Short mmCIF file of C-alpha atoms in Angstrom, two decimals:
data_model
loop_
_atom_site.label_atom_id
_atom_site.label_comp_id
_atom_site.label_asym_id
_atom_site.label_seq_id
_atom_site.Cartn_x
_atom_site.Cartn_y
_atom_site.Cartn_z
CA MET A 13 76.01 63.45 92.92
CA ASN A 14 75.48 61.14 89.95
CA TYR A 15 74.14 64.07 87.93
CA ILE A 16 77.18 66.17 88.75
CA LYS A 17 79.52 63.29 87.91
CA TRP A 18 77.76 62.82 84.56
CA TYR A 19 78.04 66.52 83.82
CA ILE A 20 81.76 66.63 84.64
CA GLN A 21 82.35 63.68 82.30
CA LEU A 22 80.38 65.48 79.58
CA LEU A 23 82.46 68.65 80.02
CA PHE A 24 85.65 66.64 79.90
CA LEU A 25 84.53 64.99 76.65
CA VAL A 26 83.70 68.38 75.10
CA LEU A 27 87.05 69.74 76.26
CA LYS A 28 88.88 66.74 74.85
CA ASN A 29 87.20 67.06 71.44
CA SER A 30 87.93 70.77 71.23
CA LEU A 31 91.51 70.80 72.55
CA TRP A 32 93.32 67.49 72.03
CA LYS A 33 91.17 65.38 69.75
CA ASP A 34 93.90 65.23 67.10
CA THR A 35 97.08 67.01 66.04
CA LYS A 36 95.13 69.80 64.33
CA ALA A 37 93.09 70.50 67.47
CA ILE A 38 96.22 70.46 69.65
CA MET A 39 98.04 72.92 67.37
CA LYS A 40 95.00 75.18 67.30
CA ALA A 41 94.73 75.13 71.11
CA LEU A 42 98.46 75.82 71.56
CA SER A 43 98.50 78.66 69.03
CA THR A 44 95.39 80.22 70.61
CA ALA A 45 96.93 79.99 74.06
CA ALA A 46 100.18 81.53 72.79
CA ALA A 47 98.32 84.42 71.17
CA ILE A 48 96.34 85.07 74.37
CA ILE A 49 99.45 84.97 76.56
CA ILE A 50 101.37 87.32 74.25
CA GLY A 51 98.41 89.71 74.15
CA GLN A 52 98.14 89.74 77.95
CA ILE A 53 101.87 90.37 78.34
CA VAL A 54 101.74 93.28 75.89
CA LEU A 55 98.71 94.85 77.60
CA THR A 56 100.28 94.38 81.03
CA ASN A 57 103.47 96.17 79.97
CA ILE A 58 101.51 99.00 78.35
CA LEU A 59 99.48 99.54 81.54
CA TYR A 60 102.54 99.36 83.76
CA ARG A 61 104.55 101.87 81.73
CA ASN A 62 101.70 104.33 81.19
CA VAL A 63 99.88 104.08 84.54
CA PHE A 64 101.69 102.42 87.42
CA ALA A 65 105.28 103.38 86.55
CA ASN A 66 104.28 107.05 86.84
CA ILE A 67 102.96 106.67 90.40
CA ASP A 68 105.49 108.12 92.83
CA THR A 69 104.75 107.48 96.49
CA LEU A 70 106.51 107.00 99.79
CA ASP A 71 107.34 103.48 100.93
CA GLU A 72 105.00 103.73 103.92
CA MET A 73 102.09 104.58 101.59
CA VAL A 74 102.56 101.61 99.25
CA LYS A 75 100.53 99.28 101.48
CA GLY A 76 97.66 101.76 101.62
CA LEU A 77 97.62 102.41 97.87
CA LEU A 78 97.85 98.69 97.18
CA ASN A 79 94.78 98.00 99.29
CA VAL A 80 92.92 100.85 97.59
CA PHE A 81 93.80 99.40 94.18
CA PHE A 82 92.50 95.98 95.27
CA PHE A 83 89.38 97.59 96.76
CA VAL A 84 88.60 99.26 93.41
CA ALA A 85 89.38 96.01 91.55
CA VAL A 86 87.12 93.83 93.77
CA ILE A 87 84.20 96.30 93.58
CA TRP A 88 84.73 96.43 89.81
CA ILE A 89 84.63 92.61 89.63
CA TYR A 90 81.46 92.49 91.73
CA LEU A 91 79.53 95.08 89.73
CA THR A 92 80.65 93.79 86.33
CA SER A 93 79.96 90.14 87.18
CA PHE A 94 76.56 91.01 88.62
CA VAL A 95 75.39 93.07 85.66
CA GLN A 96 76.91 90.71 83.07
CA SER A 97 75.11 87.76 84.68
CA ILE A 98 71.82 89.59 84.22
CA SER A 99 72.53 90.74 80.66
CA THR A 100 73.71 87.34 79.39
CA PHE A 101 71.20 85.22 81.32
CA MET A 102 68.74 84.95 78.44
CA GLN A 103 71.42 83.93 75.94
CA LYS A 104 73.39 81.51 78.14
CA PHE A 105 70.53 79.93 80.10
CA TYR A 106 67.22 80.18 78.23
CA LYS A 107 68.42 80.50 74.62
CA SER A 108 71.44 78.21 74.84
CA PRO A 109 71.57 75.67 71.95
CA ASP A 110 71.91 72.71 74.34
CA MET A 111 68.89 73.65 76.47
CA ASN A 112 66.45 71.64 74.33
CA TYR A 113 68.59 68.54 74.88
CA LEU A 114 69.02 69.13 78.62
CA ILE A 115 65.30 69.80 79.11
CA SER A 116 64.32 66.63 77.25
CA ILE A 117 66.46 64.19 79.28
CA PRO A 118 65.32 62.88 82.72
CA LEU A 119 67.31 65.44 84.66
CA PRO A 120 65.94 67.68 87.48
CA LEU A 121 65.66 71.25 86.23
CA ASN A 122 67.51 72.72 89.16
CA TYR A 123 70.49 70.57 88.19
CA VAL A 124 70.20 71.87 84.64
CA PHE A 125 70.38 75.36 86.13
CA LEU A 126 73.40 74.37 88.23
CA PHE A 127 75.24 73.03 85.17
CA LYS A 128 74.51 76.18 83.18
CA PHE A 129 75.60 78.29 86.14
CA PHE A 130 79.02 76.60 86.27
CA GLU A 131 79.36 77.10 82.51
CA HIS A 132 78.49 80.76 83.00
CA ILE A 133 81.17 81.15 85.69
CA ILE A 134 83.80 79.69 83.35
CA SER A 135 82.78 81.72 80.30
CA SER A 136 82.41 84.91 82.36
CA THR A 137 85.87 84.43 83.82
CA LYS A 138 87.40 83.88 80.39
CA SER A 139 85.74 86.97 78.91
CA MET A 140 86.47 89.36 81.78
CA LEU A 141 90.01 88.23 82.58
CA PHE A 142 91.14 89.71 79.26
CA LEU A 143 90.32 93.07 80.83
CA PHE A 144 91.18 92.43 84.49
CA PHE A 145 94.35 90.35 84.29
CA PRO A 146 96.54 93.10 82.73
CA PHE A 147 95.47 95.56 85.45
CA LEU A 148 96.17 93.13 88.27
CA ALA A 149 99.43 91.88 86.71
CA ALA A 150 100.68 95.44 86.11
CA LEU A 151 99.89 96.18 89.74
CA GLY A 152 102.01 93.18 90.75
CA ILE A 153 104.95 94.45 88.67
CA TRP A 154 104.64 97.83 90.39
CA VAL A 155 105.17 96.25 93.85
CA ASN A 156 107.53 93.46 92.73
CA ALA A 157 105.03 90.74 93.68
CA PRO A 158 106.23 87.10 93.87
CA LEU A 159 105.34 84.50 91.25
CA ILE A 160 102.57 83.05 93.41
CA TYR A 161 100.61 86.30 93.01
CA TYR A 162 100.45 86.04 89.20
CA ILE A 163 99.52 82.34 89.44
CA SER A 164 96.72 83.07 91.93
CA ILE A 165 95.07 85.91 89.91
CA ILE A 166 92.85 83.57 87.88
CA PRO A 167 91.64 81.32 90.77
CA LEU A 168 91.10 84.34 93.04
CA PHE A 169 89.17 86.15 90.32
CA THR A 170 87.00 83.07 89.76
CA VAL A 171 86.19 82.60 93.44
CA ILE A 172 85.44 86.30 94.01
CA SER A 173 83.08 86.43 91.01
CA ILE A 174 80.91 83.50 92.22
CA ILE A 175 78.82 85.57 94.65
CA PRO A 176 77.93 88.43 92.24
CA CYS A 177 77.23 85.88 89.48
CA ALA A 178 74.84 83.97 91.76
CA MET A 179 73.13 87.21 92.75
CA GLY A 180 72.88 88.26 89.10
CA VAL A 181 71.25 85.05 87.87
CA MET A 182 68.76 85.10 90.77
CA VAL A 183 67.80 88.69 89.92
CA ALA A 184 67.50 87.69 86.25
CA MET A 185 65.24 84.69 87.01
CA ILE A 186 62.93 86.85 89.09
CA GLY A 187 63.14 89.90 86.85
CA LEU A 188 62.36 88.07 83.61
CA ARG A 189 59.04 86.99 85.13
CA LEU A 190 58.12 90.62 85.77
CA VAL A 191 59.94 92.66 83.14
CA PRO A 192 60.21 92.00 79.37
CA ALA A 193 63.51 90.48 78.25
CA LYS A 194 64.06 93.42 75.90
CA THR A 195 64.44 95.75 78.89
CA PHE A 196 67.24 93.62 80.33
CA ASN A 197 68.94 93.35 76.95
CA ILE A 198 68.97 97.11 76.43
CA VAL A 199 69.77 98.46 79.89
CA THR A 200 72.33 95.99 81.26
CA PRO A 201 74.95 96.18 78.44
CA ILE A 202 74.93 99.97 78.70
CA PHE A 203 75.28 99.72 82.48
CA THR A 204 78.13 97.19 82.14
CA PHE A 205 79.97 99.41 79.68
CA SER A 206 79.58 102.45 81.95
CA ILE A 207 80.95 100.49 84.91
CA ASN A 208 84.02 99.37 82.96
CA VAL A 209 84.82 102.89 81.74
CA THR A 210 84.29 104.42 85.20
CA PHE A 211 86.44 101.93 87.09
CA ALA A 212 89.18 101.94 84.46
CA VAL A 213 89.46 105.70 84.92
CA LEU A 214 89.37 105.29 88.74
CA PHE A 215 92.24 102.80 88.47
CA THR A 216 94.41 105.52 86.92
CA ARG A 217 93.49 108.12 89.61
CA VAL A 218 93.90 106.09 92.82
CA GLN A 219 97.01 108.07 93.81
CA ASP A 220 94.82 111.19 94.16
CA ILE A 221 92.72 109.67 96.97
CA SER A 222 93.06 111.38 100.32
CA THR A 223 95.37 109.68 102.81
CA THR A 224 92.57 109.84 105.41
CA TYR A 225 90.46 107.35 103.48
CA ILE A 226 93.47 105.13 102.86
CA VAL A 227 94.25 104.99 106.58
CA ARG A 228 90.61 104.15 107.40
CA LEU A 229 90.62 101.33 104.87
CA ILE A 230 93.84 99.86 106.31
CA GLU A 231 92.46 100.07 109.86
CA PHE A 232 89.27 98.27 108.83
CA LEU A 233 91.16 95.52 106.99
CA GLU A 234 93.31 94.93 110.07
CA LYS A 235 90.27 94.22 112.26
CA PRO A 236 90.07 90.47 112.99
CA TRP A 237 87.06 88.41 111.87
CA ILE A 238 84.97 91.31 110.53
CA SER A 239 87.12 91.92 107.46
CA ASP A 240 87.39 88.15 106.92
CA ILE A 241 83.63 87.54 107.04
CA ILE A 242 82.62 90.30 104.59
CA PRO A 243 83.13 88.90 101.03
CA VAL A 244 84.42 92.17 99.51
CA THR A 245 87.06 92.82 102.16
CA GLY A 246 87.88 89.12 102.20
CA GLY A 247 88.70 89.31 98.49
CA ILE A 248 90.91 92.35 99.11
CA LYS A 249 92.81 90.51 101.85
CA LEU A 250 93.34 87.49 99.59
CA PHE A 251 94.85 89.62 96.82
CA TYR A 252 97.04 91.49 99.29
CA SER A 253 98.15 88.25 100.95
CA ALA A 254 99.19 86.87 97.56
CA VAL A 255 101.27 90.01 96.89
CA ILE A 256 103.24 89.69 100.12
CA GLY A 257 103.62 85.93 99.68
CA GLU A 258 101.39 84.91 102.56
CA TRP A 259 97.94 83.37 102.81
CA SER A 260 94.86 84.47 104.76
CA SER A 261 93.23 81.20 105.79
CA TYR A 262 90.20 82.73 107.54
CA ALA A 263 89.39 85.03 104.61
CA THR A 264 89.65 82.06 102.24
CA LEU A 265 87.44 79.87 104.41
CA PHE A 266 84.69 82.46 104.89
CA LEU A 267 84.72 83.47 101.22
CA LEU A 268 84.31 79.84 100.12
CA ILE A 269 81.51 79.24 102.64
CA THR A 270 79.67 82.40 101.60
CA SER A 271 80.09 81.55 97.91
CA LEU A 272 78.69 78.04 98.41
CA LEU A 273 75.79 79.52 100.40
CA PHE A 274 74.85 81.87 97.55
CA VAL A 275 75.15 79.06 94.98
CA TYR A 276 72.90 76.86 97.16
CA ILE A 277 70.29 79.63 97.48
CA ALA A 278 70.29 80.07 93.70
CA PHE A 279 70.07 76.27 93.29
CA ILE A 280 67.02 76.06 95.59
CA SER A 281 65.36 79.08 93.95
CA SER A 282 65.77 77.57 90.49
CA ARG A 283 63.45 74.61 91.30
CA LYS A 284 60.45 76.78 90.56
CA LEU A 285 61.77 79.88 88.81
CA PHE A 286 64.05 78.38 86.17
CA PHE A 287 61.61 76.25 84.18
CA GLU A 288 58.81 78.83 84.39
CA GLY A 289 61.13 81.49 82.99
CA TRP A 290 62.43 79.16 80.29
CA ALA A 291 58.91 78.22 79.15
CA LYS A 292 57.78 81.85 79.16
CA ASN A 293 60.64 83.06 76.97
CA GLN A 294 60.53 80.32 74.32
CA HIS A 295 57.75 81.75 72.19
CA ILE A 296 57.56 85.41 71.37
CA GLU A 297 54.58 86.54 69.38
CA SER A 298 55.57 88.52 66.39
CA GLN A 299 53.88 91.82 65.88
CA ILE A 300 53.44 92.72 62.23
CA LYS A 301 53.29 96.43 61.80
CA LYS A 302 51.43 97.94 58.93
CA ARG A 303 53.62 99.83 56.56
CA GLU A 304 52.59 102.59 54.32
CA ALA A 305 52.57 101.78 50.66
CA GLU A 306 55.68 102.93 48.93
CA SER A 307 55.59 104.81 45.69
CA ASP A 308 56.53 103.11 42.44
CA ASN A 309 59.39 105.53 41.96
CA TYR A 310 60.86 104.44 45.29
CA LYS A 311 60.58 100.73 44.44
CA ASP A 312 62.12 101.10 41.04
CA SER A 313 65.01 103.29 42.10
CA SER A 314 68.23 101.32 41.78
CA SER A 315 70.31 104.15 43.25
CA ASN A 316 68.91 103.39 46.71
CA GLU A 317 69.93 99.72 46.82
CA ILE A 318 73.02 100.28 48.93
CA ILE A 319 71.31 102.75 51.26
CA GLN A 320 68.26 100.57 51.84
CA TRP A 321 70.30 97.43 52.46
CA VAL A 322 72.60 99.21 54.91
CA LYS A 323 69.60 100.67 56.76
CA ALA A 324 68.03 97.21 57.03
CA GLU A 325 71.29 95.76 58.40
CA TRP A 326 71.57 98.59 60.92
CA LYS A 327 68.07 97.90 62.20
CA MET A 328 68.92 94.24 62.76
CA ALA A 329 72.23 95.18 64.40
CA LEU A 330 70.49 97.52 66.84
CA ARG A 331 68.28 94.61 67.93
CA ASN A 332 71.24 92.28 68.41
CA TYR A 333 71.35 92.80 72.16
CA GLU A 334 73.23 89.54 72.80
CA MET A 335 76.35 90.87 71.04
CA LEU A 336 76.12 94.36 72.49
CA VAL A 337 78.45 93.49 75.38
CA GLY A 338 81.15 92.21 73.00
CA SER A 339 80.84 95.31 70.84
CA ALA A 340 81.01 97.60 73.87
CA PHE A 341 84.09 95.74 75.11
CA MET A 342 85.99 96.41 71.87
CA LEU A 343 84.80 100.03 71.82
CA PHE A 344 85.94 100.36 75.42
CA PHE A 345 89.59 100.74 74.35
CA TYR A 346 88.87 103.81 72.22
CA LEU A 347 86.58 105.49 74.75
CA LEU A 348 89.02 104.75 77.56
CA ALA A 349 91.77 106.43 75.52
CA VAL A 350 89.54 109.48 74.92
CA PHE A 351 88.64 109.77 78.62
CA THR A 352 92.25 109.26 79.69
CA PHE A 353 93.61 111.81 77.23
CA ILE A 354 91.02 114.43 78.20
CA TYR A 355 90.90 113.76 81.93
CA GLY A 356 94.66 113.31 82.31
CA GLY A 357 95.57 116.24 80.04
CA LEU A 358 97.84 114.00 77.97
CA PHE A 359 99.69 115.69 75.09
CA SER A 360 98.02 119.00 75.92
CA ASN A 361 101.17 120.82 74.78
CA ASN A 362 100.91 119.15 71.37
CA PRO A 363 97.32 117.96 70.87
CA LEU A 364 98.06 116.67 67.36
CA ILE A 365 99.90 113.74 68.95
CA GLY A 366 96.80 112.85 70.94
CA VAL A 367 94.59 113.20 67.86
CA SER A 368 96.83 110.96 65.75
CA LEU A 369 96.95 108.35 68.54
CA LEU A 370 93.16 108.38 68.80
CA ILE A 371 92.87 107.94 65.02
CA THR A 372 95.27 104.99 65.23
CA ILE A 373 93.26 103.38 68.04
CA ALA A 374 89.99 104.06 66.20
CA SER A 375 91.26 102.44 63.00
CA ILE A 376 92.17 99.28 64.93
CA PHE A 377 89.24 98.84 67.33
CA ASN A 378 86.18 100.83 66.24
CA ILE A 379 85.41 99.07 62.96
CA ILE A 380 85.76 95.66 64.63
CA ALA A 381 83.55 96.86 67.51
CA VAL A 382 80.79 97.92 65.12
CA SER A 383 81.04 94.74 63.04
CA ILE A 384 80.37 92.53 66.09
CA LEU A 385 76.78 93.79 66.20
CA PHE A 386 76.14 92.39 62.72
CA ILE A 387 77.01 88.83 63.80
CA PRO A 388 74.06 86.86 65.26
CA ALA A 389 74.91 85.36 68.64
CA ASP A 390 73.85 81.85 67.64
CA ILE A 391 76.50 81.54 64.90
CA THR A 392 79.54 82.98 66.69
CA LYS A 393 80.97 79.55 67.53
CA ASP A 394 80.38 78.01 64.11
CA LYS A 395 82.34 79.60 61.29
CA ASN A 396 80.44 77.58 58.67
CA LEU A 397 77.21 79.36 59.61
CA TRP A 398 78.75 82.77 58.91
CA LYS A 399 78.28 82.21 55.20
CA ASN A 400 74.53 82.12 55.69
CA ARG A 401 74.61 85.85 56.34
CA TYR A 402 75.56 86.39 52.72
CA TRP A 403 73.07 84.06 51.04
CA LEU A 404 70.52 86.77 50.24
CA LEU A 405 73.17 89.05 48.77
CA LYS A 406 74.55 86.09 46.82
CA ILE A 407 71.28 85.30 45.06
CA MET A 408 70.56 88.94 44.27
CA PRO A 409 71.70 90.34 40.89
CA LEU A 410 74.44 92.42 42.48
CA GLU A 411 78.05 92.69 41.39
CA GLY A 412 80.83 91.96 43.82
CA LYS A 413 81.88 95.61 43.78
CA LYS A 414 78.44 96.74 44.94
CA VAL A 415 78.35 94.10 47.67
CA PHE A 416 81.76 95.33 48.82
CA ASN A 417 80.44 98.90 49.00
CA ILE A 418 77.43 97.73 51.01
CA GLN A 419 79.57 95.90 53.56
CA CYS A 420 82.11 98.74 53.83
CA ASN A 421 79.52 101.45 54.40
CA MET A 422 77.65 99.22 56.82
CA PHE A 423 80.67 99.17 59.16
CA PHE A 424 82.25 102.51 58.28
CA ILE A 425 79.43 105.01 58.91
CA PRO A 426 78.67 104.15 62.57
CA GLY A 427 82.38 103.56 63.27
CA TYR A 428 83.27 106.96 61.84
CA ILE A 429 80.52 108.77 63.76
CA ILE A 430 81.71 107.24 67.05
CA SER A 431 85.34 108.10 66.29
CA LEU A 432 84.34 111.61 65.26
CA GLY A 433 82.84 112.31 68.66
CA GLY A 434 86.06 111.41 70.48
CA ILE A 435 88.30 113.43 68.14
CA ILE A 436 86.13 116.55 68.34
CA ALA A 437 85.84 116.33 72.15
CA TYR A 438 89.61 115.95 72.64
CA SER A 439 90.41 118.70 70.11
CA ALA A 440 87.92 121.14 71.65
CA VAL A 441 89.21 120.59 75.19
CA ASN A 442 92.83 121.17 74.13
CA GLY A 443 92.10 124.21 71.94
CA LEU A 444 93.13 122.79 68.58
CA SER A 445 92.56 125.25 65.73
CA MET A 446 89.58 124.77 63.44
CA HIS A 447 91.58 124.05 60.29
CA LEU A 448 93.60 121.36 62.10
CA ILE A 449 90.38 119.80 63.43
CA LEU A 450 88.93 119.70 59.90
CA LEU A 451 92.19 118.23 58.57
CA SER A 452 92.13 115.54 61.27
CA ILE A 453 88.49 114.73 60.52
CA LEU A 454 89.23 114.43 56.79
CA SER A 455 92.29 112.25 57.41
CA MET A 456 90.32 109.98 59.73
CA PHE A 457 87.61 109.64 57.06
CA PHE A 458 89.99 108.04 54.58
CA ILE A 459 91.91 106.02 57.20
CA LEU A 460 88.75 104.52 58.71
CA TYR A 461 87.27 103.78 55.30
CA GLY A 462 90.43 101.84 54.50
CA SER A 463 90.11 100.05 57.83
CA SER A 464 86.52 99.12 56.99
CA ALA A 465 87.63 97.87 53.56
CA ILE A 466 90.42 95.65 54.89
CA TYR A 467 88.20 94.22 57.63
CA THR A 468 85.41 93.48 55.14
CA SER A 469 87.73 91.65 52.76
CA SER A 470 89.53 89.84 55.62
CA GLU A 471 86.24 88.59 57.00
CA LEU A 472 85.13 87.25 53.63
CA LEU A 473 88.58 85.78 52.99
CA SER A 474 88.33 83.89 56.30
CA LEU A 475 85.27 82.09 54.86
CA SER A 476 87.14 80.76 51.83
CA ASP A 477 87.89 77.05 51.50
CA PHE A 478 91.47 77.30 52.76
CA PHE A 479 90.68 79.27 55.91
CA GLU A 480 87.52 77.25 56.49
CA ASN A 481 89.80 74.27 57.07
CA ASN A 482 92.14 76.44 59.15
CA THR A 483 89.69 78.29 61.36
CA PHE A 484 92.27 79.75 63.71
CA LEU A 485 94.19 81.38 60.86
CA GLY A 486 90.91 82.67 59.45
CA ASN A 487 90.03 84.31 62.75
CA LEU A 488 93.57 85.62 63.12
CA ILE A 489 93.69 87.49 59.80
CA THR A 490 90.51 89.40 60.66
CA ILE A 491 92.46 90.87 63.59
CA ILE A 492 96.06 91.01 62.32
CA PHE A 493 95.33 92.77 59.02
CA PRO A 494 93.35 95.68 60.57
CA VAL A 495 95.98 96.09 63.32
CA LEU A 496 98.86 96.24 60.82
CA TYR A 497 96.89 98.65 58.65
CA GLY A 498 96.16 100.91 61.64
CA PHE A 499 99.83 101.22 62.53
CA ALA A 500 100.89 101.66 58.89
CA SER A 501 98.28 104.30 57.98
CA ALA A 502 98.18 106.46 61.12
CA GLY A 503 101.15 105.19 63.14
CA GLY A 504 103.71 107.00 60.97
CA ILE A 505 102.01 110.34 61.61
CA THR A 506 102.05 109.68 65.35
CA LEU A 507 105.71 108.69 65.24
CA LEU A 508 106.62 111.88 63.38
CA LEU A 509 104.79 114.11 65.84
CA ALA A 510 106.10 112.26 68.92
CA LYS A 511 109.83 112.44 68.13
CA ASP A 512 110.61 113.97 71.51
CA PHE A 513 108.60 111.34 73.39
CA VAL A 514 110.27 108.34 71.72
CA SER A 515 113.82 109.68 71.74
CA GLY A 516 114.81 107.25 74.49
CA ILE A 517 113.59 104.14 72.64
CA PRO A 518 116.46 102.85 70.44
CA ILE A 519 114.77 101.36 67.36
CA ILE A 520 111.72 103.62 67.27
CA SER A 521 113.81 106.76 67.77
CA ASN A 522 116.01 105.79 64.81
CA ILE A 523 112.95 105.36 62.59
CA SER A 524 111.45 108.61 63.83
CA ALA A 525 114.66 110.50 63.08
CA ILE A 526 114.47 109.84 59.32
CA LEU A 527 110.81 110.77 59.02
CA ASN A 528 109.53 114.08 57.71
CA SER A 529 106.11 115.40 56.77
CA THR A 530 106.55 114.61 53.06
CA ILE A 531 107.59 110.99 53.60
CA VAL A 532 104.84 110.37 56.14
CA SER A 533 102.13 111.97 53.98
CA ILE A 534 103.10 109.96 50.90
CA PHE A 535 103.45 106.71 52.85
CA SER A 536 100.15 107.11 54.72
CA GLY A 537 98.26 108.13 51.59
CA ALA A 538 99.74 105.26 49.59
CA THR A 539 98.91 102.81 52.41
CA VAL A 540 95.26 103.89 52.50
CA ALA A 541 94.82 103.88 48.70
CA THR A 542 96.67 100.59 48.16
CA THR A 543 94.82 98.88 51.01
CA PHE A 544 91.45 99.95 49.65
CA LEU A 545 92.17 98.83 46.07
CA ILE A 546 93.67 95.49 47.10
CA SER A 547 90.85 94.85 49.58
CA ARG A 548 88.19 95.52 46.94
CA LEU A 549 89.95 93.37 44.34
CA LEU A 550 90.37 90.54 46.86
CA PHE A 551 86.75 90.79 47.98
CA ILE A 552 85.43 90.62 44.41
CA ARG A 553 87.53 87.54 43.57
CA VAL A 554 86.59 85.69 46.74
CA TRP A 555 82.93 86.67 46.31
CA LYS A 556 82.79 85.11 42.84
CA LYS A 557 84.17 81.81 44.14
CA LEU A 558 82.21 81.77 47.40
CA GLU A 559 79.74 78.88 47.62
CA ILE A 560 76.89 78.99 50.11
#
């Protein structure tokens, strides 16, 4: 107990220093919280209007559909938490920066594991709630849930995720003794991403489930004791009880007991497995591969500088398995839109609307998703270390304009290829003519290159002296600028094409009414060109003054 008390005091001290150490820290914490809350509210309203508001069902079927929604959500939480615990185990347990300190102090190693496990639960909840909370909150709006339901989403999510997290870390401890870490790092992020896409699509198609299965699920949940003892059905009953304003005491009790049992099993298992796995994965022998001698013409060619540098960065990004989950999460929004548009037949009468919406989404999310892979996991929490990525470019005899081109192409090419696949798939399914497909592809080329340019300059600008002292603002501009650019460059085209769809929205319909193809073309083209030129000029100026 003394170890746990010491650890809680340590966490409180870290929390105090990061949140309310001084006025600056308090303002940063409040502004971050406000941004997160606003983002969750916006996402919740988007999901409610586009998914749940369109579900028409009889009153007697609401209970059944609600339980099916919660069944899908709980299974989704279990699978995602389980796989994420495996995929992030190496980074958060064995490669964590504080592990050397924790290993060196006179502390039993199974307690070190327990402390890292609680940290993992907290960080996993924070990362996944950004995806799950809007779905669950939109579901509550659909059934007019009481306030207690929205308050209980976070604690219920945390409790439900304990069991799959414990199972995941136990599998990881055993698996890393038998299978190379590289296998876990490659397979599990892909599996996690596939799970998220699959269950997000299932969430939008629950109303198509046969009533027979819904009735069977309700009958099973109404059985006493059995549905309370099983953790999955217990989680469903807790969510449903919160919606109707009641509380299932037996389901809560059994879920807590089962969760503590799994944590205890993991705690006991870690006495032997944790340290052995940590020691095994500390030193990795480097294998130097022989390379064929390059010709003198290749070495002396200055025209290949950009290509060779970009290729080298791509190779390192492909090996950055720790950040693959974050990249896949950002890319999830675009792929979910593609799957939803194709599977749901959205805008099939006017596919150009769907294409323009996909280009808008791609310009906002895809470049950021690709750029995450180029950030080493060990510097994500320290903005000062980000500059070290540029030190080699800084000492090379390269002009700022060439460095800008390197960074732009580094993000743009993979982002464009990914976006291209979604546009072509949607256009082919909806029978868009070849010349319109080519026009869309060409338009997306310039729009995404502008998005890459503004993100590149925003990222470098966030490392300048002013934003280095105002870290939150520095992080904010790397998101706000690309979002504003995405709406300005491609949003006008979407608004013009979707006049009939937005006719009932007062402000947007008024703007849409004055738009025509000439105005939109000039405005979008001017936005892309101006953004690119300003971004390059800004990058060059900041690059000259940047000190590493």
